[in-house]
Short mmCIF file of C-alpha atoms and ligand atoms in Angstrom, two decimals:
data_model
loop_
_atom_site.label_atom_id
_atom_site.label_comp_id
_atom_site.label_asym_id
_atom_site.label_seq_id
_atom_site.Cartn_x
_atom_site.Cartn_y
_atom_site.Cartn_z
CA MET A 663 -0.07 -0.13 -0.06
CA LYS A 664 1.36 3.41 -0.92
CA ARG A 665 2.24 5.46 2.16
CA ILE A 666 -0.42 8.22 1.16
CA ASP A 667 -3.39 5.67 1.02
CA PHE A 668 -2.06 4.11 4.32
CA VAL A 669 -2.36 7.50 5.89
CA LYS A 670 -5.81 8.21 4.37
CA LEU A 671 -7.09 4.96 5.99
CA LEU A 672 -5.58 6.32 9.28
CA SER A 673 -7.36 9.51 8.75
CA PHE A 674 -10.55 7.90 8.32
CA GLY A 675 -9.93 5.71 11.51
CA THR A 676 -9.94 2.33 9.99
CA LEU A 677 -6.56 1.71 11.48
CA ALA A 678 -6.52 4.50 13.93
CA GLY A 679 -5.26 2.18 16.71
CA ILE A 680 -1.62 1.68 14.94
CA VAL A 681 -0.77 5.52 14.22
CA PRO A 682 2.75 5.80 15.74
CA VAL A 683 1.93 7.92 18.87
CA SER A 684 4.12 9.07 21.65
CA GLY A 685 3.23 10.99 24.75
CA CYS A 686 0.21 11.12 26.70
CA GLY A 687 -1.74 14.51 26.00
CA THR A 688 -5.48 13.71 26.67
CA ASN A 689 -7.82 14.17 29.51
CA VAL A 690 -11.34 12.90 29.36
CA LYS A 691 -11.99 14.08 32.65
CA LYS A 692 -14.60 16.71 32.82
CA ASN A 693 -13.49 19.93 34.58
CA LYS A 694 -16.56 21.97 36.17
CA GLY A 695 -14.30 24.81 37.51
CA PRO A 696 -12.41 27.39 35.57
CA ILE A 697 -9.34 26.07 33.36
CA ILE A 698 -6.71 27.55 31.22
CA ILE A 699 -4.51 25.67 28.62
CA SER A 700 -1.44 27.20 26.95
CA THR A 701 1.19 26.31 24.66
CA TRP A 702 4.71 25.30 25.51
CA ASP A 703 6.56 25.30 28.99
CA SER A 704 6.19 28.87 29.23
CA GLY A 705 2.54 28.29 29.22
CA LYS A 706 2.66 27.34 32.99
CA GLU A 707 3.80 31.16 33.72
CA VAL A 708 1.20 32.29 31.13
CA ASN A 709 -1.43 30.28 33.13
CA GLU A 710 -0.51 31.88 36.53
CA ALA A 711 -0.82 35.46 35.14
CA ALA A 712 -4.05 34.72 33.61
CA TRP A 713 -5.44 32.85 36.66
CA PRO A 714 -6.48 35.64 39.02
CA LYS A 715 -8.64 37.36 36.17
CA LEU A 716 -9.82 33.90 34.94
CA SER A 717 -10.99 32.52 38.34
CA LYS A 718 -12.90 35.53 38.98
CA GLY A 719 -14.97 34.79 35.81
CA ASN A 720 -13.41 37.08 33.26
CA ILE A 721 -11.87 34.92 30.58
CA MET A 722 -10.89 37.67 28.20
CA ASP A 723 -9.12 39.99 30.99
CA GLY A 724 -7.38 36.70 31.91
CA ILE A 725 -6.38 35.79 28.30
CA GLU A 726 -5.04 39.26 27.89
CA ALA A 727 -3.18 39.09 31.17
CA GLY A 728 -1.28 35.76 30.19
CA GLY A 729 -0.59 37.31 26.75
CA ASN A 730 0.82 40.58 28.15
CA PHE A 731 2.91 38.48 30.61
CA ILE A 732 4.85 36.65 27.81
CA GLU A 733 5.02 39.67 25.57
CA ASP A 734 6.76 41.40 28.41
CA SER A 735 9.21 38.74 29.11
CA ILE A 736 12.44 39.70 27.46
CA ASN A 737 13.99 36.29 27.87
CA CYS A 738 11.33 34.76 25.88
CA CYS A 739 10.67 34.60 22.24
CA VAL A 740 7.14 35.85 21.74
CA GLY A 741 6.59 39.64 21.37
CA LEU A 742 9.29 42.10 20.62
CA GLY A 743 11.80 39.94 21.88
CA GLY A 744 11.15 37.26 19.36
CA ASN A 745 13.13 36.36 15.87
CA PRO A 746 12.78 38.91 13.15
CA ASP A 747 11.73 38.33 9.74
CA ARG A 748 14.40 37.89 6.97
CA GLU A 749 15.18 41.65 6.85
CA GLY A 750 15.62 41.66 10.62
CA ILE A 751 12.30 43.20 11.45
CA VAL A 752 10.04 41.69 14.38
CA THR A 753 6.54 41.70 13.14
CA LEU A 754 3.82 40.65 15.57
CA ASP A 755 0.46 38.59 15.14
CA ALA A 756 -2.01 38.10 17.55
CA CYS A 757 -5.88 37.38 17.92
CA VAL A 758 -8.67 37.04 20.50
CA MET A 759 -11.93 35.39 20.54
CA ASP A 760 -14.73 35.22 23.22
CA HIS A 761 -17.59 33.11 23.93
CA LYS A 762 -19.98 35.37 21.97
CA GLY A 763 -18.04 34.95 18.57
CA GLY A 764 -16.59 38.28 19.04
CA CYS A 765 -13.05 38.31 17.45
CA GLY A 766 -10.31 40.87 16.79
CA ALA A 767 -6.73 40.24 15.33
CA VAL A 768 -3.66 42.15 14.19
CA ALA A 769 -1.13 40.98 11.86
CA ALA A 770 2.48 42.23 10.90
CA LEU A 771 2.32 44.80 13.58
CA GLU A 772 5.58 46.45 14.53
CA LEU A 773 7.24 48.10 17.46
CA ILE A 774 4.06 47.43 19.61
CA LYS A 775 4.72 45.40 22.86
CA HIS A 776 1.20 44.10 23.25
CA PRO A 777 -0.16 42.90 20.17
CA ILE A 778 -2.76 40.75 22.07
CA SER A 779 -4.10 44.04 23.83
CA VAL A 780 -4.60 45.56 20.29
CA ALA A 781 -6.26 42.55 18.83
CA ARG A 782 -8.85 42.87 21.72
CA GLN A 783 -9.31 46.63 20.90
CA VAL A 784 -10.02 45.53 17.33
CA MET A 785 -12.51 43.27 18.77
CA THR A 786 -14.19 45.78 21.30
CA GLU A 787 -13.45 49.41 19.48
CA THR A 788 -13.88 48.52 15.81
CA PRO A 789 -16.34 47.03 13.45
CA HIS A 790 -13.41 44.98 12.09
CA VAL A 791 -12.03 41.66 12.69
CA LEU A 792 -8.37 41.93 11.44
CA ILE A 793 -6.39 44.99 10.69
CA ALA A 794 -2.65 44.56 9.47
CA GLY A 795 0.79 46.53 9.08
CA VAL A 796 0.97 50.14 9.35
CA GLY A 797 -2.77 50.60 9.75
CA ALA A 798 -2.62 48.10 12.91
CA GLN A 799 0.18 50.19 14.23
CA GLN A 800 -1.66 53.38 13.54
CA PHE A 801 -4.63 51.96 15.50
CA ALA A 802 -2.39 50.87 18.49
CA ILE A 803 -1.09 54.56 18.73
CA GLU A 804 -4.75 55.65 18.69
CA MET A 805 -5.43 53.30 21.36
CA GLY A 806 -2.58 54.65 23.58
CA HIS A 807 0.12 52.17 22.81
CA LYS A 808 3.74 53.45 22.54
CA LEU A 809 6.17 52.73 19.70
CA GLU A 810 9.05 50.81 21.11
CA SER A 811 12.57 50.58 19.84
CA SER A 812 13.50 48.23 16.86
CA GLU A 813 16.50 46.92 18.49
CA LEU A 814 16.45 43.00 18.32
CA SER A 815 16.80 41.15 21.69
CA LYS A 816 20.26 39.51 22.18
CA SER A 817 19.19 36.17 21.64
CA ALA A 818 17.13 37.29 18.42
CA ASN A 819 19.95 39.06 17.14
CA LYS A 820 22.47 35.89 17.58
CA GLN A 821 19.81 33.56 15.92
CA TYR A 822 19.21 36.07 13.08
CA GLN A 823 22.90 36.31 12.34
CA GLU A 824 23.14 32.52 12.57
CA TRP A 825 20.43 32.26 10.12
CA LEU A 826 21.92 34.89 7.56
CA GLU A 827 25.08 32.82 7.37
CA LYS A 828 23.47 29.53 7.07
CA ALA A 829 20.21 30.22 5.01
CA LYS A 830 21.58 32.65 2.54
CA TYR A 831 18.27 34.69 2.61
CA GLN A 832 16.37 31.76 1.71
CA PRO A 833 12.89 31.71 3.46
CA VAL A 834 12.94 28.11 4.49
CA ILE A 835 10.44 26.02 6.45
CA ASN A 836 12.14 22.90 8.02
CA ILE A 837 12.48 20.91 11.06
CA GLU A 838 15.53 23.14 12.42
CA ASN A 839 13.46 26.52 12.51
CA GLN A 840 9.96 24.61 13.71
CA VAL A 841 10.67 22.17 16.34
CA PRO A 842 11.84 24.40 19.54
CA LYS A 843 15.11 23.52 20.78
CA LYS A 844 15.79 23.36 24.45
CA LEU A 845 18.02 26.44 25.31
CA SER A 846 20.78 26.36 27.91
CA ASN A 847 18.80 28.05 30.38
CA GLY A 848 16.16 25.09 29.88
CA GLU A 849 13.36 26.99 27.93
CA TYR A 850 12.12 26.21 24.55
CA ASN A 851 12.53 28.87 21.74
CA HIS A 852 9.14 28.55 20.53
CA ASP A 853 7.66 31.91 19.17
CA THR A 854 3.87 31.48 20.00
CA MET A 855 1.79 31.60 23.07
CA ALA A 856 -1.44 30.22 22.18
CA MET A 857 -4.20 29.95 25.26
CA ILE A 858 -7.75 28.69 25.60
CA ALA A 859 -9.87 28.90 28.47
CA LYS A 860 -13.34 28.29 30.39
CA ASN A 861 -14.74 29.90 33.21
CA ARG A 862 -16.87 28.76 36.17
CA ASP A 863 -20.02 29.62 33.78
CA SER A 864 -18.48 27.23 31.15
CA ASP A 865 -17.98 30.36 28.96
CA LEU A 866 -14.92 29.94 26.45
CA GLY A 867 -12.57 32.12 25.08
CA GLY A 868 -8.78 32.25 23.66
CA GLY A 869 -6.08 34.35 22.41
CA VAL A 870 -2.88 34.10 20.53
CA THR A 871 0.42 36.18 20.29
CA THR A 872 3.28 35.52 18.18
CA SER A 873 6.34 36.99 16.58
CA GLY A 874 5.61 34.17 13.92
CA MET A 875 7.86 32.04 12.17
CA GLY A 876 11.32 33.26 12.52
CA PHE A 877 13.12 34.75 9.16
CA LYS A 878 9.88 34.73 7.35
CA MET A 879 9.54 36.73 4.18
CA ARG A 880 8.90 40.45 4.87
CA GLY A 881 4.75 40.64 5.05
CA ARG A 882 4.15 37.11 5.74
CA VAL A 883 1.25 36.39 8.20
CA GLY A 884 1.09 33.01 9.85
CA ASP A 885 -2.01 31.08 11.26
CA SER A 886 -1.83 32.77 14.54
CA PRO A 887 -4.02 35.77 13.64
CA ILE A 888 -6.41 33.98 11.32
CA ILE A 889 -9.74 33.20 13.08
CA GLY A 890 -10.45 29.66 12.23
CA ALA A 891 -6.86 28.78 11.59
CA GLY A 892 -4.81 29.82 14.82
CA LEU A 893 -8.00 29.92 17.06
CA TYR A 894 -11.46 29.30 17.05
CA VAL A 895 -14.15 29.35 19.91
CA ASP A 896 -17.64 28.23 19.79
CA ASN A 897 -19.29 28.56 23.18
CA GLU A 898 -21.72 25.61 22.31
CA ILE A 899 -18.86 23.12 21.61
CA GLY A 900 -15.39 24.10 22.60
CA ALA A 901 -12.20 25.85 21.89
CA ALA A 902 -9.03 25.22 19.81
CA THR A 903 -5.71 26.54 18.93
CA SER A 904 -2.43 25.80 17.28
CA SER A 905 1.30 26.37 17.28
CA GLY A 906 3.80 25.19 14.59
CA VAL A 907 3.99 26.04 10.67
CA GLY A 908 1.19 28.38 10.26
CA GLU A 909 0.87 27.77 6.39
CA GLU A 910 -0.29 24.06 7.28
CA VAL A 911 -2.89 25.24 9.64
CA ILE A 912 -4.29 27.79 7.30
CA ARG A 913 -4.58 25.30 4.62
CA ASN A 914 -6.76 23.28 6.85
CA VAL A 915 -8.31 25.97 8.75
CA GLY A 916 -6.93 23.92 11.66
CA SER A 917 -8.71 25.30 14.71
CA HIS A 918 -12.16 25.42 13.23
CA LEU A 919 -11.68 21.84 12.11
CA VAL A 920 -10.84 20.82 15.40
CA VAL A 921 -13.94 22.51 17.15
CA GLU A 922 -16.12 21.07 14.18
CA LEU A 923 -14.75 17.41 14.79
CA MET A 924 -15.72 17.93 18.57
CA ARG A 925 -19.17 18.87 17.37
CA GLN A 926 -19.42 15.74 15.60
CA GLY A 927 -18.58 14.00 18.78
CA ARG A 928 -14.92 13.53 18.80
CA SER A 929 -13.13 14.02 22.04
CA PRO A 930 -10.80 16.97 22.22
CA GLN A 931 -7.79 14.65 21.84
CA GLU A 932 -9.45 12.73 18.70
CA ALA A 933 -10.43 15.83 17.16
CA CYS A 934 -6.71 17.21 17.49
CA LYS A 935 -5.41 14.00 16.07
CA GLU A 936 -7.53 14.02 12.91
CA ALA A 937 -6.85 17.62 12.19
CA ILE A 938 -3.08 16.66 12.27
CA LEU A 939 -3.74 13.65 10.16
CA ARG A 940 -5.27 15.77 7.54
CA ILE A 941 -2.12 17.66 7.34
CA ILE A 942 0.05 14.53 7.09
CA ASN A 943 -2.26 13.14 4.64
CA ARG A 944 -1.83 16.42 2.38
CA LYS A 945 1.97 16.48 2.85
CA ASP A 946 2.83 12.86 2.99
CA ASP A 947 6.30 12.31 3.54
CA LYS A 948 7.13 16.13 3.81
CA ALA A 949 5.51 16.14 7.21
CA LYS A 950 8.39 14.74 8.60
CA ASP A 951 10.03 18.21 8.08
CA ILE A 952 7.58 20.43 10.05
CA GLN A 953 5.82 20.85 13.47
CA VAL A 954 2.19 21.45 13.98
CA GLY A 955 0.51 21.05 17.31
CA PHE A 956 -2.93 21.40 18.21
CA ILE A 957 -4.62 21.83 21.65
CA ALA A 958 -8.35 21.69 22.26
CA LEU A 959 -10.73 22.27 25.20
CA ALA A 960 -14.32 20.96 25.36
CA LYS A 961 -17.35 22.76 26.89
CA ASP A 962 -17.46 20.38 29.71
CA GLY A 963 -13.86 21.01 30.59
CA SER A 964 -12.19 17.96 29.07
CA TYR A 965 -9.15 18.59 26.96
CA GLY A 966 -6.25 17.10 24.73
CA ALA A 967 -3.48 17.65 22.12
CA PHE A 968 -1.75 16.17 19.18
CA SER A 969 1.15 17.31 17.40
CA ILE A 970 3.18 15.98 14.21
CA GLN A 971 6.54 15.72 16.04
CA PRO A 972 7.23 15.16 19.68
CA GLY A 973 8.19 18.03 21.89
CA PHE A 974 4.79 19.82 21.77
CA GLN A 975 4.06 20.63 25.25
CA TYR A 976 1.16 22.35 26.90
CA ALA A 977 0.42 23.54 30.52
CA VAL A 978 -3.03 23.01 31.88
CA LYS A 979 -4.16 24.97 35.26
CA THR A 980 -7.52 24.18 37.01
CA GLU A 981 -8.36 24.90 40.65
CA GLU A 982 -6.91 21.37 41.69
CA GLU A 983 -3.82 21.11 39.53
CA HIS A 984 -1.13 22.92 37.30
CA LEU A 985 0.34 20.14 34.88
CA LEU A 986 2.95 20.24 32.15
CA LEU A 987 2.03 17.77 29.49
CA ASP A 988 3.71 16.41 26.60
CA SER A 989 1.35 16.22 23.73
CA SER A 990 0.70 12.73 21.86
CA SER A 991 2.56 12.98 18.44
CA TYR A 992 2.52 11.46 15.01
CA TYR A 993 6.03 10.70 14.90
CA ASN A 994 7.99 9.43 17.81
C1 SD4 B 374 3.41 31.03 12.56
N1 SD4 B 374 2.17 29.47 13.90
O1 SD4 B 374 3.81 32.19 12.53
C2 SD4 B 374 3.27 30.54 13.99
C3 SD4 B 374 4.56 30.07 14.60
C4 SD4 B 374 4.64 29.09 15.84
O2 SD4 B 374 5.77 28.36 17.61
O3 SD4 B 374 3.69 28.80 16.13
N2 SD4 B 374 5.71 29.02 16.35
O4 SD4 B 374 3.38 30.29 11.58
#
């Protein structure tokens, strides 16, 4: 059987039991109380930053506080401290979506520290959903945000110089720049913080903030600010979000797909896995060169995750516990 046929069978569930899978990444337990799930190991600190607001019931204030926390952290790789595009300029993408279907996003935003706050203001203060580039910056300034310095963080500058040497200005998507490496300080060099949450009333919400794929072409926008791709919330069903190669997530409208699969009765874990299999199905063998991970939260508080490569972690905070979990993955 050709590999593509084999993968197709898997994606229809016929042989679903034998997908190479590593990690745990699922929780069928229902969580009645508030819960927040954030990508990568720094998701733990982000959850802590979001919790005071979330536990009082205000999901979007919690999501914004979590996003702002990581955007402020100069040691991390999300926000203005992140990797630049191939011209050496950091451009930021962010979005939010609330339980009423409200959403807002910014793309290719420069020199503004808190893109997730601007995304929320697009939702609350404008009739639009997505504002990009110079217009997004102009709107941010109108909303009271300050223009920051264009200097790269030390770590971003180092990685950019290395990239210039190696890649010779070619925008490449490979495993090297997509599977986060563990740095000497123990952190991963991911560039996206994606969060989904539920409050005690079982209302859902989410947000994403990112400097996007490192060394991308100027003006390139990933999945993170695209509602339906990088984030989707349906208050009747659940919420999903993604990290990894944005192009693949956009092609499958990944987060919307995960939520729709949950609507059809899949658990959050099964829905994430099916969305990943769709990407693998389309990419065939080339899937081994990319990373994509989805996390999903159902209305009843159960959650799950699935990624192409191992190494995709996510942090889950409830009233009882705060866990850092390894997602199950297609490859081991
Ligand atoms: C993008 N999805 O710009 C983002 C990158 C990412 O961890 O998630 N990196 O395509």
